């Protein structure tokens, strides 16, 4: 299965005997979301509501019947989910993808970061058929052999539906300064001040703040907190002996109280509750 903590770690916890996983993602009111990627090919089918993906410098607007392919080397983050947002998620292990995607019509699915737009709108009939298959597989996954065959069929059927559509979802190229700001926060200094960040990307604070919120759905502070929390969890997992205070400071938080407030706001739990619940039982599926 696939846990909330696992997706933050960019590592899907999949059963060894299964060729992938499927689940239903519902917006649960928590603002927590992180930029992530994983070694598995992923497909999303939107059932209801609206949301946006930030993917490789472009924002894609999702609605019912949107079909999205996400490849192993593509960082992505789901933002601006409406209260009724619901989608199916399927992930496929590289072994399955490489075994089935061997002809020119579907070989692109075996690539790590192909060029192009892989977000389209399906017609209602194809979307309903795919959704029904997701549901059937989820209900019958106790039979591993049938489930694995079904995963392969689902992947190929979803690709056929994607190719049959001529309608791409609405998209907007992210402003270069916003993209640069994201890269600075992620790879240079997660705790950089807004003024210093604005100076680095060549915009005023007000202009950068407005653009960032408009194009990502998150304020600069929200995005920084999001990234710092992701980094904290990575440190906590990679270095079991590290204290929470040291991990919080190394992750970019200015103090433990700041870390505690952000952690509780984004996860709905304090750190002790979160790690106790995680160790006791995997959390529900998130994206």
PDB file of C-alpha atoms in Angstrom:
ATOM      1  CA  UNK A   1       0.000   0.000   0.000  1.00  0.00           C
ATOM      2  CA  UNK A   2       0.960   3.628  -0.021  1.00  0.00           C
ATOM      3  CA  UNK A   3       1.260   5.864   3.009  1.00  0.00           C
ATOM      4  CA  UNK A   4       1.115   9.613   3.591  1.00  0.00           C
ATOM      5  CA  UNK A   5       4.635   9.446   5.012  1.00  0.00           C
ATOM      6  CA  UNK A   6       5.863   7.415   2.047  1.00  0.00           C
ATOM      7  CA  UNK A   7       4.814   9.972  -0.533  1.00  0.00           C
ATOM      8  CA  UNK A   8       6.675  12.705   1.322  1.00  0.00           C
ATOM      9  CA  UNK A   9       9.716  10.471   1.140  1.00  0.00           C
ATOM     10  CA  UNK A  10       9.223  10.027  -2.606  1.00  0.00           C
ATOM     11  CA  UNK A  11       9.158   6.287  -2.038  1.00  0.00           C
ATOM     12  CA  UNK A  12       6.027   4.260  -2.603  1.00  0.00           C
ATOM     13  CA  UNK A  13       5.567   1.285  -0.324  1.00  0.00           C
ATOM     14  CA  UNK A  14       4.352  -1.413  -2.698  1.00  0.00           C
ATOM     15  CA  UNK A  15       3.821  -5.094  -2.040  1.00  0.00           C
ATOM     16  CA  UNK A  16       6.592  -7.163  -3.598  1.00  0.00           C
ATOM     17  CA  UNK A  17       4.117  -9.541  -5.224  1.00  0.00           C
ATOM     18  CA  UNK A  18       2.117  -6.736  -6.869  1.00  0.00           C
ATOM     19  CA  UNK A  19       3.086  -4.870 -10.044  1.00  0.00           C
ATOM     20  CA  UNK A  20       1.795  -1.546  -8.774  1.00  0.00           C
ATOM     21  CA  UNK A  21      -1.009   0.021  -6.781  1.00  0.00           C
ATOM     22  CA  UNK A  22      -4.285   1.873  -7.240  1.00  0.00           C
ATOM     23  CA  UNK A  23      -6.285   3.990  -4.841  1.00  0.00           C
ATOM     24  CA  UNK A  24      -8.892   6.701  -4.660  1.00  0.00           C
ATOM     25  CA  UNK A  25      -7.676  10.136  -3.567  1.00  0.00           C
ATOM     26  CA  UNK A  26     -10.166  12.469  -1.889  1.00  0.00           C
ATOM     27  CA  UNK A  27      -9.473  15.969  -0.650  1.00  0.00           C
ATOM     28  CA  UNK A  28      -9.762  15.796   3.136  1.00  0.00           C
ATOM     29  CA  UNK A  29      -9.369  19.427   4.042  1.00  0.00           C
ATOM     30  CA  UNK A  30      -5.669  19.233   4.904  1.00  0.00           C
ATOM     31  CA  UNK A  31      -3.481  21.707   3.011  1.00  0.00           C
ATOM     32  CA  UNK A  32      -0.507  19.340   3.166  1.00  0.00           C
ATOM     33  CA  UNK A  33       1.057  18.624  -0.196  1.00  0.00           C
ATOM     34  CA  UNK A  34       4.661  18.309  -1.337  1.00  0.00           C
ATOM     35  CA  UNK A  35       6.664  18.389  -4.496  1.00  0.00           C
ATOM     36  CA  UNK A  36       7.679  14.817  -5.137  1.00  0.00           C
ATOM     37  CA  UNK A  37       8.488  12.155  -7.686  1.00  0.00           C
ATOM     38  CA  UNK A  38       8.941   8.391  -7.570  1.00  0.00           C
ATOM     39  CA  UNK A  39      10.357   5.570  -9.653  1.00  0.00           C
ATOM     40  CA  UNK A  40       6.918   4.327 -10.709  1.00  0.00           C
ATOM     41  CA  UNK A  41       4.927   5.588 -13.683  1.00  0.00           C
ATOM     42  CA  UNK A  42       1.728   7.249 -12.445  1.00  0.00           C
ATOM     43  CA  UNK A  43      -1.651   7.965 -14.007  1.00  0.00           C
ATOM     44  CA  UNK A  44      -4.460  10.062 -12.503  1.00  0.00           C
ATOM     45  CA  UNK A  45      -8.117  10.107 -13.561  1.00  0.00           C
ATOM     46  CA  UNK A  46     -10.155  12.972 -12.128  1.00  0.00           C
ATOM     47  CA  UNK A  47     -13.682  11.984 -11.107  1.00  0.00           C
ATOM     48  CA  UNK A  48     -14.995  15.256  -9.681  1.00  0.00           C
ATOM     49  CA  UNK A  49     -13.955  18.696  -8.527  1.00  0.00           C
ATOM     50  CA  UNK A  50     -11.020  20.806  -9.649  1.00  0.00           C
ATOM     51  CA  UNK A  51      -7.313  21.057  -8.822  1.00  0.00           C
ATOM     52  CA  UNK A  52      -4.031  21.980 -10.471  1.00  0.00           C
ATOM     53  CA  UNK A  53      -0.734  20.211 -11.015  1.00  0.00           C
ATOM     54  CA  UNK A  54       2.539  22.107 -11.071  1.00  0.00           C
ATOM     55  CA  UNK A  55       4.699  20.035 -13.354  1.00  0.00           C
ATOM     56  CA  UNK A  56       8.054  20.917 -14.900  1.00  0.00           C
ATOM     57  CA  UNK A  57       7.427  24.651 -15.107  1.00  0.00           C
ATOM     58  CA  UNK A  58       3.779  24.443 -16.191  1.00  0.00           C
ATOM     59  CA  UNK A  59       0.510  24.628 -14.276  1.00  0.00           C
ATOM     60  CA  UNK A  60      -2.199  22.230 -15.512  1.00  0.00           C
ATOM     61  CA  UNK A  61      -5.850  22.831 -14.602  1.00  0.00           C
ATOM     62  CA  UNK A  62      -7.692  19.611 -13.769  1.00  0.00           C
ATOM     63  CA  UNK A  63     -11.415  18.880 -13.750  1.00  0.00           C
ATOM     64  CA  UNK A  64     -13.701  15.873 -14.130  1.00  0.00           C
ATOM     65  CA  UNK A  65     -12.461  13.463 -16.841  1.00  0.00           C
ATOM     66  CA  UNK A  66      -8.908  14.874 -16.877  1.00  0.00           C
ATOM     67  CA  UNK A  67      -6.288  12.155 -17.412  1.00  0.00           C
ATOM     68  CA  UNK A  68      -2.722  12.882 -16.322  1.00  0.00           C
ATOM     69  CA  UNK A  69       0.472  10.880 -16.824  1.00  0.00           C
ATOM     70  CA  UNK A  70       3.369  11.541 -14.436  1.00  0.00           C
ATOM     71  CA  UNK A  71       6.789  10.101 -15.232  1.00  0.00           C
ATOM     72  CA  UNK A  72       9.572   8.981 -12.841  1.00  0.00           C
ATOM     73  CA  UNK A  73      11.816  12.031 -13.231  1.00  0.00           C
ATOM     74  CA  UNK A  74       9.043  14.639 -13.170  1.00  0.00           C
ATOM     75  CA  UNK A  75       8.649  16.618  -9.956  1.00  0.00           C
ATOM     76  CA  UNK A  76       4.985  17.357  -9.385  1.00  0.00           C
ATOM     77  CA  UNK A  77       2.761  18.915  -6.760  1.00  0.00           C
ATOM     78  CA  UNK A  78      -1.038  18.946  -6.529  1.00  0.00           C
ATOM     79  CA  UNK A  79      -2.469  22.314  -5.436  1.00  0.00           C
ATOM     80  CA  UNK A  80      -5.773  24.176  -5.180  1.00  0.00           C
ATOM     81  CA  UNK A  81      -7.962  21.121  -4.612  1.00  0.00           C
ATOM     82  CA  UNK A  82     -11.661  21.914  -4.353  1.00  0.00           C
ATOM     83  CA  UNK A  83     -13.675  20.459  -1.478  1.00  0.00           C
ATOM     84  CA  UNK A  84     -15.231  17.855  -3.805  1.00  0.00           C
ATOM     85  CA  UNK A  85     -11.969  16.862  -5.504  1.00  0.00           C
ATOM     86  CA  UNK A  86     -11.774  13.131  -6.190  1.00  0.00           C
ATOM     87  CA  UNK A  87      -9.456  11.168  -8.445  1.00  0.00           C
ATOM     88  CA  UNK A  88      -8.204   7.670  -9.090  1.00  0.00           C
ATOM     89  CA  UNK A  89      -4.451   7.119  -8.916  1.00  0.00           C
ATOM     90  CA  UNK A  90      -2.570   4.236 -10.473  1.00  0.00           C
ATOM     91  CA  UNK A  91       1.157   3.557 -10.182  1.00  0.00           C
ATOM     92  CA  UNK A  92       3.028   0.929 -12.159  1.00  0.00           C
ATOM     93  CA  UNK A  93       6.396  -0.606 -11.326  1.00  0.00           C
ATOM     94  CA  UNK A  94       9.181  -0.172 -13.907  1.00  0.00           C
ATOM     95  CA  UNK A  95       9.275  -3.920 -14.496  1.00  0.00           C
ATOM     96  CA  UNK A  96       5.641  -3.941 -15.609  1.00  0.00           C
ATOM     97  CA  UNK A  97       6.068  -0.861 -17.780  1.00  0.00           C
ATOM     98  CA  UNK A  98       9.202  -2.181 -19.482  1.00  0.00           C
ATOM     99  CA  UNK A  99       7.581  -5.558 -20.089  1.00  0.00           C
ATOM    100  CA  UNK A 100       4.438  -4.215 -21.739  1.00  0.00           C
ATOM    101  CA  UNK A 101       5.508  -0.959 -23.389  1.00  0.00           C
ATOM    102  CA  UNK A 102       7.702  -2.323 -26.154  1.00  0.00           C
ATOM    103  CA  UNK A 103       6.041  -1.121 -29.354  1.00  0.00           C
ATOM    104  CA  UNK A 104       6.193   2.352 -30.916  1.00  0.00           C
ATOM    105  CA  UNK A 105       2.607   3.131 -29.922  1.00  0.00           C
ATOM    106  CA  UNK A 106       3.285   2.975 -26.185  1.00  0.00           C
ATOM    107  CA  UNK A 107       7.091   2.966 -25.762  1.00  0.00           C
ATOM    108  CA  UNK A 108       6.983   6.536 -24.442  1.00  0.00           C
ATOM    109  CA  UNK A 109       5.502   5.197 -21.193  1.00  0.00           C
ATOM    110  CA  UNK A 110       8.857   3.561 -20.446  1.00  0.00           C
ATOM    111  CA  UNK A 111      10.707   6.884 -20.642  1.00  0.00           C
ATOM    112  CA  UNK A 112      11.760   8.734 -17.506  1.00  0.00           C
ATOM    113  CA  UNK A 113      10.945  12.304 -18.524  1.00  0.00           C
ATOM    114  CA  UNK A 114       9.577  12.539 -22.064  1.00  0.00           C
ATOM    115  CA  UNK A 115       8.945  15.856 -23.749  1.00  0.00           C
ATOM    116  CA  UNK A 116       5.371  16.906 -24.375  1.00  0.00           C
ATOM    117  CA  UNK A 117       2.026  17.480 -22.710  1.00  0.00           C
ATOM    118  CA  UNK A 118       0.616  14.381 -21.040  1.00  0.00           C
ATOM    119  CA  UNK A 119      -2.547  15.913 -19.574  1.00  0.00           C
ATOM    120  CA  UNK A 120      -5.769  15.542 -21.579  1.00  0.00           C
ATOM    121  CA  UNK A 121      -9.538  15.618 -21.229  1.00  0.00           C
ATOM    122  CA  UNK A 122     -11.314  12.336 -21.964  1.00  0.00           C
ATOM    123  CA  UNK A 123     -14.827  11.948 -23.274  1.00  0.00           C
ATOM    124  CA  UNK A 124     -17.358  10.787 -20.713  1.00  0.00           C
ATOM    125  CA  UNK A 125     -17.614   7.251 -22.091  1.00  0.00           C
ATOM    126  CA  UNK A 126     -13.889   6.507 -21.932  1.00  0.00           C
ATOM    127  CA  UNK A 127     -13.564   8.164 -18.537  1.00  0.00           C
ATOM    128  CA  UNK A 128     -16.430   6.097 -17.128  1.00  0.00           C
ATOM    129  CA  UNK A 129     -14.929   2.884 -18.506  1.00  0.00           C
ATOM    130  CA  UNK A 130     -11.548   3.654 -16.931  1.00  0.00           C
ATOM    131  CA  UNK A 131     -13.144   4.584 -13.621  1.00  0.00           C
ATOM    132  CA  UNK A 132     -15.113   1.340 -13.589  1.00  0.00           C
ATOM    133  CA  UNK A 133     -11.913  -0.635 -14.208  1.00  0.00           C
ATOM    134  CA  UNK A 134     -10.137   1.151 -11.352  1.00  0.00           C
ATOM    135  CA  UNK A 135     -13.006   0.238  -9.047  1.00  0.00           C
ATOM    136  CA  UNK A 136     -13.159  -3.376 -10.236  1.00  0.00           C
ATOM    137  CA  UNK A 137      -9.432  -3.859  -9.675  1.00  0.00           C
ATOM    138  CA  UNK A 138      -9.552  -2.302  -6.235  1.00  0.00           C
ATOM    139  CA  UNK A 139     -12.401  -4.567  -5.184  1.00  0.00           C
ATOM    140  CA  UNK A 140     -10.724  -7.694  -6.577  1.00  0.00           C
ATOM    141  CA  UNK A 141      -7.138  -7.164  -5.520  1.00  0.00           C
ATOM    142  CA  UNK A 142      -7.196 -10.169  -3.169  1.00  0.00           C
ATOM    143  CA  UNK A 143      -6.484 -12.304  -6.255  1.00  0.00           C
ATOM    144  CA  UNK A 144      -2.911 -11.174  -6.910  1.00  0.00           C
ATOM    145  CA  UNK A 145      -2.545 -12.844 -10.301  1.00  0.00           C
ATOM    146  CA  UNK A 146      -5.726 -11.295 -11.649  1.00  0.00           C
ATOM    147  CA  UNK A 147      -4.855  -7.962 -10.045  1.00  0.00           C
ATOM    148  CA  UNK A 148      -1.455  -7.836 -11.757  1.00  0.00           C
ATOM    149  CA  UNK A 149      -2.956  -8.687 -15.136  1.00  0.00           C
ATOM    150  CA  UNK A 150      -5.546  -5.991 -14.525  1.00  0.00           C
ATOM    151  CA  UNK A 151      -2.895  -3.397 -13.688  1.00  0.00           C
ATOM    152  CA  UNK A 152      -1.219  -3.971 -17.028  1.00  0.00           C
ATOM    153  CA  UNK A 153      -4.541  -3.765 -18.834  1.00  0.00           C
ATOM    154  CA  UNK A 154      -5.453  -0.584 -16.953  1.00  0.00           C
ATOM    155  CA  UNK A 155      -2.183   1.074 -17.934  1.00  0.00           C
ATOM    156  CA  UNK A 156      -2.592   0.222 -21.617  1.00  0.00           C
ATOM    157  CA  UNK A 157      -6.296   1.120 -21.675  1.00  0.00           C
ATOM    158  CA  UNK A 158      -5.549   4.488 -20.063  1.00  0.00           C
ATOM    159  CA  UNK A 159      -2.872   5.131 -22.672  1.00  0.00           C
ATOM    160  CA  UNK A 160      -5.278   4.246 -25.488  1.00  0.00           C
ATOM    161  CA  UNK A 161      -7.826   6.668 -24.012  1.00  0.00           C
ATOM    162  CA  UNK A 162      -5.168   9.374 -23.789  1.00  0.00           C
ATOM    163  CA  UNK A 163      -4.149   8.914 -27.417  1.00  0.00           C
ATOM    164  CA  UNK A 164      -7.772   8.947 -28.577  1.00  0.00           C
ATOM    165  CA  UNK A 165      -8.355  12.395 -27.079  1.00  0.00           C
ATOM    166  CA  UNK A 166      -7.564  15.578 -28.989  1.00  0.00           C
ATOM    167  CA  UNK A 167      -8.299  17.915 -26.081  1.00  0.00           C
ATOM    168  CA  UNK A 168      -5.454  18.964 -23.808  1.00  0.00           C
ATOM    169  CA  UNK A 169      -6.273  20.383 -20.385  1.00  0.00           C
ATOM    170  CA  UNK A 170      -5.843  24.117 -19.878  1.00  0.00           C
ATOM    171  CA  UNK A 171      -2.286  25.003 -18.934  1.00  0.00           C
ATOM    172  CA  UNK A 172      -0.170  28.029 -18.095  1.00  0.00           C
ATOM    173  CA  UNK A 173       3.601  28.321 -18.305  1.00  0.00           C
ATOM    174  CA  UNK A 174       4.967  29.342 -14.926  1.00  0.00           C
ATOM    175  CA  UNK A 175       6.773  32.697 -14.908  1.00  0.00           C
ATOM    176  CA  UNK A 176      10.593  32.237 -14.992  1.00  0.00           C
ATOM    177  CA  UNK A 177      10.965  34.180 -11.732  1.00  0.00           C
ATOM    178  CA  UNK A 178       8.477  31.899  -9.975  1.00  0.00           C
ATOM    179  CA  UNK A 179      10.250  28.834 -11.317  1.00  0.00           C
ATOM    180  CA  UNK A 180      13.590  30.247 -10.148  1.00  0.00           C
ATOM    181  CA  UNK A 181      12.139  31.016  -6.714  1.00  0.00           C
ATOM    182  CA  UNK A 182      10.940  27.425  -6.406  1.00  0.00           C
ATOM    183  CA  UNK A 183      14.393  26.147  -7.339  1.00  0.00           C
ATOM    184  CA  UNK A 184      16.096  28.428  -4.800  1.00  0.00           C
ATOM    185  CA  UNK A 185      13.786  27.274  -2.007  1.00  0.00           C
ATOM    186  CA  UNK A 186      14.175  23.619  -2.945  1.00  0.00           C
ATOM    187  CA  UNK A 187      17.868  23.441  -3.699  1.00  0.00           C
ATOM    188  CA  UNK A 188      19.675  26.464  -2.211  1.00  0.00           C
ATOM    189  CA  UNK A 189      18.070  27.951   0.898  1.00  0.00           C
ATOM    190  CA  UNK A 190      14.676  26.839   2.160  1.00  0.00           C
ATOM    191  CA  UNK A 191      14.626  29.559   4.827  1.00  0.00           C
ATOM    192  CA  UNK A 192      15.631  32.473   2.591  1.00  0.00           C
ATOM    193  CA  UNK A 193      13.826  35.723   3.394  1.00  0.00           C
ATOM    194  CA  UNK A 194      11.229  37.032   0.972  1.00  0.00           C
ATOM    195  CA  UNK A 195      13.233  40.210   0.296  1.00  0.00           C
ATOM    196  CA  UNK A 196      16.416  38.254  -0.453  1.00  0.00           C
ATOM    197  CA  UNK A 197      14.474  35.855  -2.651  1.00  0.00           C
ATOM    198  CA  UNK A 198      12.885  38.722  -4.577  1.00  0.00           C
ATOM    199  CA  UNK A 199      16.302  40.317  -5.086  1.00  0.00           C
ATOM    200  CA  UNK A 200      17.685  37.036  -6.376  1.00  0.00           C
ATOM    201  CA  UNK A 201      14.960  36.568  -8.994  1.00  0.00           C
ATOM    202  CA  UNK A 202      14.835  40.227  -9.999  1.00  0.00           C
ATOM    203  CA  UNK A 203      11.322  41.200  -8.907  1.00  0.00           C
ATOM    204  CA  UNK A 204       9.863  43.359  -6.172  1.00  0.00           C
ATOM    205  CA  UNK A 205       8.546  41.585  -3.095  1.00  0.00           C
ATOM    206  CA  UNK A 206       4.948  42.482  -3.935  1.00  0.00           C
ATOM    207  CA  UNK A 207       5.251  41.365  -7.559  1.00  0.00           C
ATOM    208  CA  UNK A 208       6.920  38.052  -6.672  1.00  0.00           C
ATOM    209  CA  UNK A 209       4.438  37.343  -3.873  1.00  0.00           C
ATOM    210  CA  UNK A 210       1.473  38.032  -6.160  1.00  0.00           C
ATOM    211  CA  UNK A 211       2.855  35.965  -9.047  1.00  0.00           C
ATOM    212  CA  UNK A 212       3.838  33.061  -6.818  1.00  0.00           C
ATOM    213  CA  UNK A 213       0.403  32.822  -5.205  1.00  0.00           C
ATOM    214  CA  UNK A 214      -1.364  33.257  -8.541  1.00  0.00           C
ATOM    215  CA  UNK A 215       0.611  30.561 -10.321  1.00  0.00           C
ATOM    216  CA  UNK A 216       1.188  27.969  -7.597  1.00  0.00           C
ATOM    217  CA  UNK A 217      -1.865  28.391  -5.395  1.00  0.00           C
ATOM    218  CA  UNK A 218       0.453  28.724  -2.381  1.00  0.00           C
ATOM    219  CA  UNK A 219       1.988  31.776  -0.767  1.00  0.00           C
ATOM    220  CA  UNK A 220       5.779  31.926  -0.570  1.00  0.00           C
ATOM    221  CA  UNK A 221       5.634  31.234   3.170  1.00  0.00           C
ATOM    222  CA  UNK A 222       3.307  28.258   2.657  1.00  0.00           C
ATOM    223  CA  UNK A 223       5.600  26.840   0.001  1.00  0.00           C
ATOM    224  CA  UNK A 224       8.694  27.306   2.181  1.00  0.00           C
ATOM    225  CA  UNK A 225       6.998  25.680   5.162  1.00  0.00           C
ATOM    226  CA  UNK A 226       5.874  22.822   2.951  1.00  0.00           C
ATOM    227  CA  UNK A 227       9.395  22.225   1.695  1.00  0.00           C
ATOM    228  CA  UNK A 228      10.966  22.539   5.156  1.00  0.00           C
ATOM    229  CA  UNK A 229       8.546  19.956   6.533  1.00  0.00           C
ATOM    230  CA  UNK A 230       9.357  17.603   3.679  1.00  0.00           C
ATOM    231  CA  UNK A 231      13.073  18.038   4.430  1.00  0.00           C
ATOM    232  CA  UNK A 232      12.479  17.456   8.156  1.00  0.00           C
ATOM    233  CA  UNK A 233      10.778  14.136   7.468  1.00  0.00           C
ATOM    234  CA  UNK A 234      13.600  13.088   5.160  1.00  0.00           C
ATOM    235  CA  UNK A 235      16.173  13.847   7.869  1.00  0.00           C
ATOM    236  CA  UNK A 236      14.101  12.086  10.512  1.00  0.00           C
ATOM    237  CA  UNK A 237      13.888   8.972   8.357  1.00  0.00           C
ATOM    238  CA  UNK A 238      17.492   8.978   7.106  1.00  0.00           C
ATOM    239  CA  UNK A 239      19.083   9.647  10.515  1.00  0.00           C
ATOM    240  CA  UNK A 240      17.104   7.769  13.203  1.00  0.00           C
ATOM    241  CA  UNK A 241      19.319   9.144  15.998  1.00  0.00           C
ATOM    242  CA  UNK A 242      18.780  12.813  15.114  1.00  0.00           C
ATOM    243  CA  UNK A 243      16.723  14.857  17.557  1.00  0.00           C
ATOM    244  CA  UNK A 244      13.585  16.604  16.379  1.00  0.00           C
ATOM    245  CA  UNK A 245      15.152  19.972  17.206  1.00  0.00           C
ATOM    246  CA  UNK A 246      18.275  19.308  15.156  1.00  0.00           C
ATOM    247  CA  UNK A 247      16.237  17.945  12.254  1.00  0.00           C
ATOM    248  CA  UNK A 248      13.916  20.962  12.372  1.00  0.00           C
ATOM    249  CA  UNK A 249      16.807  23.445  12.340  1.00  0.00           C
ATOM    250  CA  UNK A 250      18.665  21.593   9.584  1.00  0.00           C
ATOM    251  CA  UNK A 251      15.461  21.496   7.540  1.00  0.00           C
ATOM    252  CA  UNK A 252      15.260  25.287   7.567  1.00  0.00           C
ATOM    253  CA  UNK A 253      12.910  26.105  10.440  1.00  0.00           C
ATOM    254  CA  UNK A 254      14.037  29.061  12.546  1.00  0.00           C
ATOM    255  CA  UNK A 255      13.027  27.494  15.852  1.00  0.00           C
ATOM    256  CA  UNK A 256      11.322  24.449  17.328  1.00  0.00           C
ATOM    257  CA  UNK A 257       8.110  26.386  18.125  1.00  0.00           C
ATOM    258  CA  UNK A 258       7.888  27.474  14.480  1.00  0.00           C
ATOM    259  CA  UNK A 259       8.421  23.879  13.347  1.00  0.00           C
ATOM    260  CA  UNK A 260       5.793  22.621  15.797  1.00  0.00           C
ATOM    261  CA  UNK A 261       3.170  25.124  14.593  1.00  0.00           C
ATOM    262  CA  UNK A 262       3.799  24.317  10.927  1.00  0.00           C
ATOM    263  CA  UNK A 263       3.835  20.568  11.538  1.00  0.00           C
ATOM    264  CA  UNK A 264       0.506  20.612  13.359  1.00  0.00           C
ATOM    265  CA  UNK A 265      -1.133  22.922  10.838  1.00  0.00           C
ATOM    266  CA  UNK A 266      -0.072  20.859   7.826  1.00  0.00           C
ATOM    267  CA  UNK A 267      -0.583  17.359   9.210  1.00  0.00           C
ATOM    268  CA  UNK A 268      -3.388  17.945  11.702  1.00  0.00           C
ATOM    269  CA  UNK A 269      -1.312  16.265  14.428  1.00  0.00           C
ATOM    270  CA  UNK A 270       1.588  17.169  16.679  1.00  0.00           C
ATOM    271  CA  UNK A 271       4.891  15.377  15.899  1.00  0.00           C
ATOM    272  CA  UNK A 272       4.504  12.785  18.659  1.00  0.00           C
ATOM    273  CA  UNK A 273       0.993  11.855  17.517  1.00  0.00           C
ATOM    274  CA  UNK A 274       2.041  11.733  13.892  1.00  0.00           C
ATOM    275  CA  UNK A 275       4.966   9.369  14.379  1.00  0.00           C
ATOM    276  CA  UNK A 276       3.017   7.227  16.833  1.00  0.00           C
ATOM    277  CA  UNK A 277       0.168   6.847  14.353  1.00  0.00           C
ATOM    278  CA  UNK A 278       2.544   6.197  11.486  1.00  0.00           C
ATOM    279  CA  UNK A 279       4.400   3.460  13.349  1.00  0.00           C
ATOM    280  CA  UNK A 280       1.134   1.862  14.449  1.00  0.00           C
ATOM    281  CA  UNK A 281      -0.614   1.808  11.095  1.00  0.00           C
ATOM    282  CA  UNK A 282      -0.011   3.369   7.691  1.00  0.00           C
ATOM    283  CA  UNK A 283      -1.979   6.527   7.073  1.00  0.00           C
ATOM    284  CA  UNK A 284      -4.584   6.875   4.400  1.00  0.00           C
ATOM    285  CA  UNK A 285      -3.551   7.523   0.825  1.00  0.00           C
ATOM    286  CA  UNK A 286      -2.457  11.011  -0.156  1.00  0.00           C
ATOM    287  CA  UNK A 287      -1.038  12.701  -3.213  1.00  0.00           C
TER     288      UNK A 287
END
